[in-house]
Amino acid sequence: MGLFDKQFAEITAFIENKQRQGMVSERFHTTGSDWPLGKTGNLVLARDAAIELGNPRDVSTSFLLWRNDLAGNNHGRITVVGPDLPQLKGKQASFGKIVLVGGENFDENNCYERYREMERVRYDLHLRGYLIRGVSQYQRELSRVSREAIEKGFTFQVLGGALIDKMFQLDFVRSVEVIFITSKREDVVAIKTVADNVMNIIGAMNKMATELSLDCDTCEYADVCDDVAELRSMHI
């Protein structure tokens, strides 16, 4: 059993349901991108934006999960639930982004440190005409794409491919998939419940990594550990 087996299954079921509704498109990224890089802290002002995803007044969720088992992983797959960026031009949209990582040798001694490294990397994107602002502790993300970038062909294929390449530079990562959700607010809210459960597991991992003494009877994550066998093994 893996830390996020339940969440992987829930995401798969969500995608399959949206496929039956005709709301899903898929493409594959191989390697490399010719999209020009922007400066660190790349700025896209609201007045220059063609699209704003995950406005703080709207709903957004952005999270990452991983597993050791590589069976069935599709490295380079980019799944879009809802309209792609060119079709969203001139709009604000609720937004979901999920990064699925297959890796090697994740264990109780290194998984939290590796998670922190992957979190750092997934926000380390500097693409011209693209602004990202992530609040990882709340699993939220605001992003903007400039009108110029859209006119020059910026799509989720470009964005997802750049993220896949970035994550794949980590030596313990063997596959990366990305899912983008722009279909409707209710879909993002539905997947946010998965994000909340992921955050609870990571919160428990953080506590075990930073606290020398653990009292399971009083711990706020006791019910989380009860549900996830791999978490229990970390402090037995």
PDB file of N, CA and C in Angstrom, residues 2 25 28 85 87 110 114 124 133 139 141 152-153 155 160 182 195 198 202 207 227:
ATOM      1  N   GLY A   2       0.437   2.292  -0.703  1.00  0.00           N
ATOM      2  CA  GLY A   2       1.168   3.533  -0.746  1.00  0.00           C
ATOM      3  C   GLY A   2       0.451   4.611   0.046  1.00  0.00           C
ATOM      4  N   SER A  25      -9.438  16.186 -22.616  1.00  0.00           N
ATOM      5  CA  SER A  25      -8.502  16.022 -23.726  1.00  0.00           C
ATOM      6  C   SER A  25      -7.151  15.622 -23.153  1.00  0.00           C
ATOM      7  N   PHE A  28       0.574  14.216 -24.994  1.00  0.00           N
ATOM      8  CA  PHE A  28       1.798  13.752 -24.349  1.00  0.00           C
ATOM      9  C   PHE A  28       2.955  14.687 -24.684  1.00  0.00           C
ATOM     10  N   LEU A  85      -6.296  26.876 -22.627  1.00  0.00           N
ATOM     11  CA  LEU A  85      -6.074  28.309 -22.406  1.00  0.00           C
ATOM     12  C   LEU A  85      -6.591  29.194 -23.539  1.00  0.00           C
ATOM     13  N   GLN A  87      -9.116  28.895 -25.398  1.00  0.00           N
ATOM     14  CA  GLN A  87     -10.574  28.979 -25.319  1.00  0.00           C
ATOM     15  C   GLN A  87     -11.045  29.760 -24.093  1.00  0.00           C
ATOM     16  N   ASN A 110      12.909   9.389   4.017  1.00  0.00           N
ATOM     17  CA  ASN A 110      13.215  10.477   3.084  1.00  0.00           C
ATOM     18  C   ASN A 110      11.993  11.117   2.428  1.00  0.00           C
ATOM     19  N   ARG A 114      11.837  14.720   0.416  1.00  0.00           N
ATOM     20  CA  ARG A 114      11.642  14.685  -1.040  1.00  0.00           C
ATOM     21  C   ARG A 114      10.389  15.454  -1.436  1.00  0.00           C
ATOM     22  N   ASP A 124       8.924  26.507  -9.420  1.00  0.00           N
ATOM     23  CA  ASP A 124      10.116  27.168  -9.966  1.00  0.00           C
ATOM     24  C   ASP A 124      10.031  27.232 -11.494  1.00  0.00           C
ATOM     25  N   ARG A 133       1.560  32.232  -8.732  1.00  0.00           N
ATOM     26  CA  ARG A 133       1.667  32.539  -7.317  1.00  0.00           C
ATOM     27  C   ARG A 133       1.007  31.391  -6.561  1.00  0.00           C
ATOM     28  N   GLN A 139      -2.834  24.740  -0.510  1.00  0.00           N
ATOM     29  CA  GLN A 139      -3.095  24.031  -1.765  1.00  0.00           C
ATOM     30  C   GLN A 139      -3.857  24.912  -2.758  1.00  0.00           C
ATOM     31  N   GLU A 141      -3.549  28.124  -5.915  1.00  0.00           N
ATOM     32  CA  GLU A 141      -2.645  28.691  -6.906  1.00  0.00           C
ATOM     33  C   GLU A 141      -3.377  29.737  -7.742  1.00  0.00           C
ATOM     34  N   LYS A 152       0.768  33.979 -29.109  1.00  0.00           N
ATOM     35  CA  LYS A 152       1.934  33.251 -29.629  1.00  0.00           C
ATOM     36  C   LYS A 152       1.838  31.743 -29.417  1.00  0.00           C
ATOM     37  N   GLY A 153       0.711  31.277 -28.848  1.00  0.00           N
ATOM     38  CA  GLY A 153       0.494  29.838 -28.790  1.00  0.00           C
ATOM     39  C   GLY A 153       0.683  29.176 -27.449  1.00  0.00           C
ATOM     40  N   THR A 155      -0.269  27.259 -24.363  1.00  0.00           N
ATOM     41  CA  THR A 155      -1.351  26.340 -24.026  1.00  0.00           C
ATOM     42  C   THR A 155      -0.952  25.520 -22.798  1.00  0.00           C
ATOM     43  N   GLY A 160       2.319  22.445 -19.094  1.00  0.00           N
ATOM     44  CA  GLY A 160       2.517  21.116 -18.531  1.00  0.00           C
ATOM     45  C   GLY A 160       3.855  20.516 -18.920  1.00  0.00           C
ATOM     46  N   THR A 182     -10.353  23.132 -15.642  1.00  0.00           N
ATOM     47  CA  THR A 182     -10.935  24.460 -15.867  1.00  0.00           C
ATOM     48  C   THR A 182     -12.425  24.366 -16.179  1.00  0.00           C
ATOM     49  N   ALA A 195      -7.508  17.079  -2.397  1.00  0.00           N
ATOM     50  CA  ALA A 195      -6.363  17.889  -1.962  1.00  0.00           C
ATOM     51  C   ALA A 195      -6.325  18.024  -0.446  1.00  0.00           C
ATOM     52  N   VAL A 198      -4.921  14.892   0.987  1.00  0.00           N
ATOM     53  CA  VAL A 198      -3.481  14.856   0.742  1.00  0.00           C
ATOM     54  C   VAL A 198      -2.765  15.745   1.765  1.00  0.00           C
ATOM     55  N   ILE A 202       0.221  14.860   4.504  1.00  0.00           N
ATOM     56  CA  ILE A 202       1.499  15.579   4.514  1.00  0.00           C
ATOM     57  C   ILE A 202       1.696  16.288   5.856  1.00  0.00           C
ATOM     58  N   LYS A 207       4.720  16.525  10.981  1.00  0.00           N
ATOM     59  CA  LYS A 207       4.796  16.421  12.434  1.00  0.00           C
ATOM     60  C   LYS A 207       5.780  15.327  12.845  1.00  0.00           C
ATOM     61  N   ASP A 227      -5.993   5.580   9.080  1.00  0.00           N
ATOM     62  CA  ASP A 227      -6.482   5.240   7.743  1.00  0.00           C
ATOM     63  C   ASP A 227      -5.367   4.874   6.762  1.00  0.00           C
TER      64      ASP A 227
END
